[in-house]
PDB file of C-alpha atoms in Angstrom:
ATOM      1  CA  UNK Q   1     -38.919  37.059 -94.735  1.00  0.00           C
ATOM      2  CA  UNK Q   2     -36.098  38.818 -96.563  1.00  0.00           C
ATOM      3  CA  UNK Q   3     -34.469  41.870 -95.044  1.00  0.00           C
ATOM      4  CA  UNK Q   4     -32.232  44.673 -96.400  1.00  0.00           C
ATOM      5  CA  UNK Q   5     -28.915  44.800 -94.480  1.00  0.00           C
ATOM      6  CA  UNK Q   6     -26.981  47.542 -93.551  1.00  0.00           C
ATOM      7  CA  UNK Q   7     -23.043  47.236 -93.120  1.00  0.00           C
ATOM      8  CA  UNK Q   8     -21.765  47.827 -89.588  1.00  0.00           C
ATOM      9  CA  UNK Q   9     -19.413  50.553 -90.521  1.00  0.00           C
ATOM     10  CA  UNK Q  10     -22.211  52.465 -92.182  1.00  0.00           C
ATOM     11  CA  UNK Q  11     -24.926  52.244 -89.431  1.00  0.00           C
ATOM     12  CA  UNK Q  12     -23.951  55.396 -87.802  1.00  0.00           C
ATOM     13  CA  UNK Q  13     -24.108  57.451 -91.032  1.00  0.00           C
ATOM     14  CA  UNK Q  14     -27.563  55.869 -91.829  1.00  0.00           C
ATOM     15  CA  UNK Q  15     -28.829  56.917 -88.406  1.00  0.00           C
ATOM     16  CA  UNK Q  16     -27.170  60.474 -88.694  1.00  0.00           C
ATOM     17  CA  UNK Q  17     -29.011  60.869 -92.295  1.00  0.00           C
ATOM     18  CA  UNK Q  18     -32.413  60.157 -90.435  1.00  0.00           C
ATOM     19  CA  UNK Q  19     -34.950  62.207 -88.696  1.00  0.00           C
ATOM     20  CA  UNK Q  20     -35.379  61.285 -84.963  1.00  0.00           C
ATOM     21  CA  UNK Q  21     -36.840  63.035 -81.888  1.00  0.00           C
ATOM     22  CA  UNK Q  22     -33.630  64.522 -80.976  1.00  0.00           C
ATOM     23  CA  UNK Q  23     -32.618  65.870 -84.448  1.00  0.00           C
ATOM     24  CA  UNK Q  24     -33.796  66.489 -87.981  1.00  0.00           C
ATOM     25  CA  UNK Q  25     -32.332  64.714 -90.747  1.00  0.00           C
ATOM     26  CA  UNK Q  26     -32.629  64.839 -94.600  1.00  0.00           C
ATOM     27  CA  UNK Q  27     -34.514  61.609 -94.694  1.00  0.00           C
ATOM     28  CA  UNK Q  28     -37.522  60.266 -92.782  1.00  0.00           C
ATOM     29  CA  UNK Q  29     -36.799  56.562 -92.690  1.00  0.00           C
ATOM     30  CA  UNK Q  30     -33.736  54.156 -92.826  1.00  0.00           C
ATOM     31  CA  UNK Q  31     -35.358  52.789 -96.234  1.00  0.00           C
ATOM     32  CA  UNK Q  32     -35.247  56.178 -97.760  1.00  0.00           C
ATOM     33  CA  UNK Q  33     -31.578  56.551 -97.032  1.00  0.00           C
ATOM     34  CA  UNK Q  34     -30.731  53.115 -98.530  1.00  0.00           C
ATOM     35  CA  UNK Q  35     -32.619  53.605-101.643  1.00  0.00           C
ATOM     36  CA  UNK Q  36     -31.153  57.289-102.217  1.00  0.00           C
ATOM     37  CA  UNK Q  37     -27.560  55.603-101.406  1.00  0.00           C
ATOM     38  CA  UNK Q  38     -28.214  52.936-104.009  1.00  0.00           C
ATOM     39  CA  UNK Q  39     -29.388  55.354-106.527  1.00  0.00           C
ATOM     40  CA  UNK Q  40     -26.406  57.369-106.048  1.00  0.00           C
ATOM     41  CA  UNK Q  41     -23.928  54.311-106.394  1.00  0.00           C
ATOM     42  CA  UNK Q  42     -25.608  52.771-109.469  1.00  0.00           C
ATOM     43  CA  UNK Q  43     -24.992  56.123-111.171  1.00  0.00           C
ATOM     44  CA  UNK Q  44     -21.479  56.127-110.116  1.00  0.00           C
ATOM     45  CA  UNK Q  45     -21.254  52.364-110.541  1.00  0.00           C
ATOM     46  CA  UNK Q  46     -19.875  51.770-107.059  1.00  0.00           C
ATOM     47  CA  UNK Q  47     -21.054  48.522-105.750  1.00  0.00           C
ATOM     48  CA  UNK Q  48     -19.437  47.333-102.541  1.00  0.00           C
ATOM     49  CA  UNK Q  49     -19.960  44.009-100.806  1.00  0.00           C
ATOM     50  CA  UNK Q  50     -21.235  43.921 -97.320  1.00  0.00           C
ATOM     51  CA  UNK Q  51     -18.831  42.138 -94.846  1.00  0.00           C
ATOM     52  CA  UNK Q  52     -20.008  42.819 -91.205  1.00  0.00           C
ATOM     53  CA  UNK Q  53     -23.800  43.473 -90.779  1.00  0.00           C
ATOM     54  CA  UNK Q  54     -25.266  45.804 -88.378  1.00  0.00           C
ATOM     55  CA  UNK Q  55     -27.286  43.926 -85.837  1.00  0.00           C
ATOM     56  CA  UNK Q  56     -28.177  47.140 -83.777  1.00  0.00           C
ATOM     57  CA  UNK Q  57     -29.904  50.243 -84.547  1.00  0.00           C
ATOM     58  CA  UNK Q  58     -30.384  50.318 -87.444  1.00  0.00           C
ATOM     59  CA  UNK Q  59     -30.546  46.504 -87.863  1.00  0.00           C
ATOM     60  CA  UNK Q  60     -31.832  44.739 -91.035  1.00  0.00           C
ATOM     61  CA  UNK Q  61     -34.746  46.197 -92.380  1.00  0.00           C
ATOM     62  CA  UNK Q  62     -37.911  44.299 -93.716  1.00  0.00           C
ATOM     63  CA  UNK Q  63     -38.374  44.323 -97.381  1.00  0.00           C
ATOM     64  CA  UNK Q  64     -42.003  45.109 -96.694  1.00  0.00           C
ATOM     65  CA  UNK Q  65     -40.869  48.488 -95.397  1.00  0.00           C
ATOM     66  CA  UNK Q  66     -39.415  49.146 -98.942  1.00  0.00           C
ATOM     67  CA  UNK Q  67     -42.412  47.740-100.688  1.00  0.00           C
ATOM     68  CA  UNK Q  68     -44.815  49.757 -98.599  1.00  0.00           C
ATOM     69  CA  UNK Q  69     -43.133  53.123 -99.598  1.00  0.00           C
ATOM     70  CA  UNK Q  70     -43.233  52.231-103.150  1.00  0.00           C
ATOM     71  CA  UNK Q  71     -39.434  51.384-103.472  1.00  0.00           C
ATOM     72  CA  UNK Q  72     -40.085  47.805-105.170  1.00  0.00           C
ATOM     73  CA  UNK Q  73     -39.753  49.304-108.528  1.00  0.00           C
ATOM     74  CA  UNK Q  74     -36.405  51.013-107.905  1.00  0.00           C
ATOM     75  CA  UNK Q  75     -34.955  47.959-106.278  1.00  0.00           C
ATOM     76  CA  UNK Q  76     -35.952  45.924-109.238  1.00  0.00           C
ATOM     77  CA  UNK Q  77     -34.687  48.395-111.750  1.00  0.00           C
ATOM     78  CA  UNK Q  78     -31.149  48.600-110.064  1.00  0.00           C
ATOM     79  CA  UNK Q  79     -31.038  44.774-110.261  1.00  0.00           C
ATOM     80  CA  UNK Q  80     -32.034  44.741-114.148  1.00  0.00           C
ATOM     81  CA  UNK Q  81     -29.499  47.698-114.787  1.00  0.00           C
ATOM     82  CA  UNK Q  82     -26.792  45.680-112.949  1.00  0.00           C
ATOM     83  CA  UNK Q  83     -27.354  42.427-114.601  1.00  0.00           C
ATOM     84  CA  UNK Q  84     -28.953  43.294-117.852  1.00  0.00           C
ATOM     85  CA  UNK Q  85     -31.408  40.353-117.337  1.00  0.00           C
ATOM     86  CA  UNK Q  86     -34.991  40.760-116.899  1.00  0.00           C
ATOM     87  CA  UNK Q  87     -35.204  37.197-115.487  1.00  0.00           C
ATOM     88  CA  UNK Q  88     -34.108  38.531-112.315  1.00  0.00           C
ATOM     89  CA  UNK Q  89     -37.336  39.745-111.412  1.00  0.00           C
ATOM     90  CA  UNK Q  90     -39.036  36.183-111.617  1.00  0.00           C
ATOM     91  CA  UNK Q  91     -41.959  36.299-109.097  1.00  0.00           C
ATOM     92  CA  UNK Q  92     -41.794  32.787-108.309  1.00  0.00           C
ATOM     93  CA  UNK Q  93     -38.121  31.935-107.564  1.00  0.00           C
ATOM     94  CA  UNK Q  94     -36.891  32.821-103.995  1.00  0.00           C
ATOM     95  CA  UNK Q  95     -33.155  32.469-104.899  1.00  0.00           C
ATOM     96  CA  UNK Q  96     -33.602  35.253-107.654  1.00  0.00           C
ATOM     97  CA  UNK Q  97     -35.430  37.444-105.160  1.00  0.00           C
ATOM     98  CA  UNK Q  98     -32.431  37.039-102.718  1.00  0.00           C
ATOM     99  CA  UNK Q  99     -30.044  37.926-105.573  1.00  0.00           C
ATOM    100  CA  UNK Q 100     -31.691  41.332-106.413  1.00  0.00           C
ATOM    101  CA  UNK Q 101     -31.784  42.057-102.764  1.00  0.00           C
ATOM    102  CA  UNK Q 102     -28.131  41.459-102.495  1.00  0.00           C
ATOM    103  CA  UNK Q 103     -27.463  43.629-105.445  1.00  0.00           C
ATOM    104  CA  UNK Q 104     -29.470  46.500-103.953  1.00  0.00           C
ATOM    105  CA  UNK Q 105     -27.643  46.210-100.601  1.00  0.00           C
ATOM    106  CA  UNK Q 106     -24.352  46.249-102.280  1.00  0.00           C
ATOM    107  CA  UNK Q 107     -25.175  49.312-104.170  1.00  0.00           C
ATOM    108  CA  UNK Q 108     -26.633  50.900-101.198  1.00  0.00           C
ATOM    109  CA  UNK Q 109     -23.458  49.862 -99.301  1.00  0.00           C
ATOM    110  CA  UNK Q 110     -21.448  51.564-101.971  1.00  0.00           C
ATOM    111  CA  UNK Q 111     -23.694  54.621-102.000  1.00  0.00           C
ATOM    112  CA  UNK Q 112     -23.191  55.076 -98.231  1.00  0.00           C
ATOM    113  CA  UNK Q 113     -19.410  54.874 -98.734  1.00  0.00           C
ATOM    114  CA  UNK Q 114     -19.826  57.740-101.147  1.00  0.00           C
ATOM    115  CA  UNK Q 115     -22.051  59.646 -98.827  1.00  0.00           C
ATOM    116  CA  UNK Q 116     -19.642  59.154 -95.970  1.00  0.00           C
ATOM    117  CA  UNK Q 117     -16.773  60.686 -97.975  1.00  0.00           C
ATOM    118  CA  UNK Q 118     -19.000  63.740 -99.197  1.00  0.00           C
ATOM    119  CA  UNK Q 119     -20.430  64.284 -95.481  1.00  0.00           C
ATOM    120  CA  UNK Q 120     -16.824  64.156 -93.693  1.00  0.00           C
ATOM    121  CA  UNK Q 121     -16.709  67.203 -91.543  1.00  0.00           C
ATOM    122  CA  UNK Q 122     -20.230  68.436 -92.382  1.00  0.00           C
ATOM    123  CA  UNK Q 123     -22.425  69.920 -89.796  1.00  0.00           C
ATOM    124  CA  UNK Q 124     -25.517  70.218 -91.396  1.00  0.00           C
ATOM    125  CA  UNK Q 125     -25.905  66.850 -93.582  1.00  0.00           C
ATOM    126  CA  UNK Q 126     -29.102  68.438 -95.441  1.00  0.00           C
ATOM    127  CA  UNK Q 127     -27.045  71.335 -96.590  1.00  0.00           C
ATOM    128  CA  UNK Q 128     -24.154  69.169 -97.622  1.00  0.00           C
ATOM    129  CA  UNK Q 129     -26.720  66.482 -99.468  1.00  0.00           C
ATOM    130  CA  UNK Q 130     -28.115  69.436-101.640  1.00  0.00           C
ATOM    131  CA  UNK Q 131     -24.627  70.484-102.289  1.00  0.00           C
ATOM    132  CA  UNK Q 132     -23.945  66.836-103.584  1.00  0.00           C
ATOM    133  CA  UNK Q 133     -27.214  66.673-105.587  1.00  0.00           C
ATOM    134  CA  UNK Q 134     -26.357  70.173-107.214  1.00  0.00           C
ATOM    135  CA  UNK Q 135     -22.811  69.082-108.303  1.00  0.00           C
ATOM    136  CA  UNK Q 136     -24.418  66.137-109.834  1.00  0.00           C
ATOM    137  CA  UNK Q 137     -26.837  68.303-111.976  1.00  0.00           C
ATOM    138  CA  UNK Q 138     -24.070  70.378-113.384  1.00  0.00           C
ATOM    139  CA  UNK Q 139     -21.728  67.674-114.173  1.00  0.00           C
ATOM    140  CA  UNK Q 140     -20.769  66.943-117.944  1.00  0.00           C
ATOM    141  CA  UNK Q 141     -23.637  65.324-119.882  1.00  0.00           C
ATOM    142  CA  UNK Q 142     -24.148  61.777-119.194  1.00  0.00           C
ATOM    143  CA  UNK Q 143     -24.299  59.009-121.500  1.00  0.00           C
ATOM    144  CA  UNK Q 144     -27.643  57.240-122.056  1.00  0.00           C
ATOM    145  CA  UNK Q 145     -26.440  54.414-119.788  1.00  0.00           C
ATOM    146  CA  UNK Q 146     -26.123  56.166-116.691  1.00  0.00           C
ATOM    147  CA  UNK Q 147     -28.586  56.527-113.969  1.00  0.00           C
ATOM    148  CA  UNK Q 148     -29.959  60.290-113.753  1.00  0.00           C
ATOM    149  CA  UNK Q 149     -30.243  61.602-110.073  1.00  0.00           C
ATOM    150  CA  UNK Q 150     -31.291  64.939-111.209  1.00  0.00           C
ATOM    151  CA  UNK Q 151     -34.924  64.176-110.932  1.00  0.00           C
ATOM    152  CA  UNK Q 152     -34.492  64.239-107.119  1.00  0.00           C
ATOM    153  CA  UNK Q 153     -34.007  68.004-107.426  1.00  0.00           C
ATOM    154  CA  UNK Q 154     -37.341  68.922-108.958  1.00  0.00           C
TER     155      UNK Q 154
END
């Protein structure tokens, strides 16, 4: 079974951005954080390979969690946008599935890197995240090829 892995150096950030019994966070699940981070990174074209993988909380997340939350389309669209090849979605080839999962992981890792820099020194991650989204909305007009994060603001 395939799993989405999280870089060890970003594991604490993923936990901090997620709701738990002790605190509120801007996201309900680790999968939500990963999808948002990957979306942010594809917009900024910031793909970062994973080196060390988190084995503790949060450990690798089953791909089924992403599918059950409806994120399969986003993961596949990121792979298509990166490779410019629709064949990456071949439903019968396990090697191809591993490839688009790797692409997603690397964009999520890049997005977490961006978020880590943006969240540095923040007390309230929800408020800082809102400021990041607002700043994205009011940037210069985007070219057609860029991924648009403003839909998260509506």
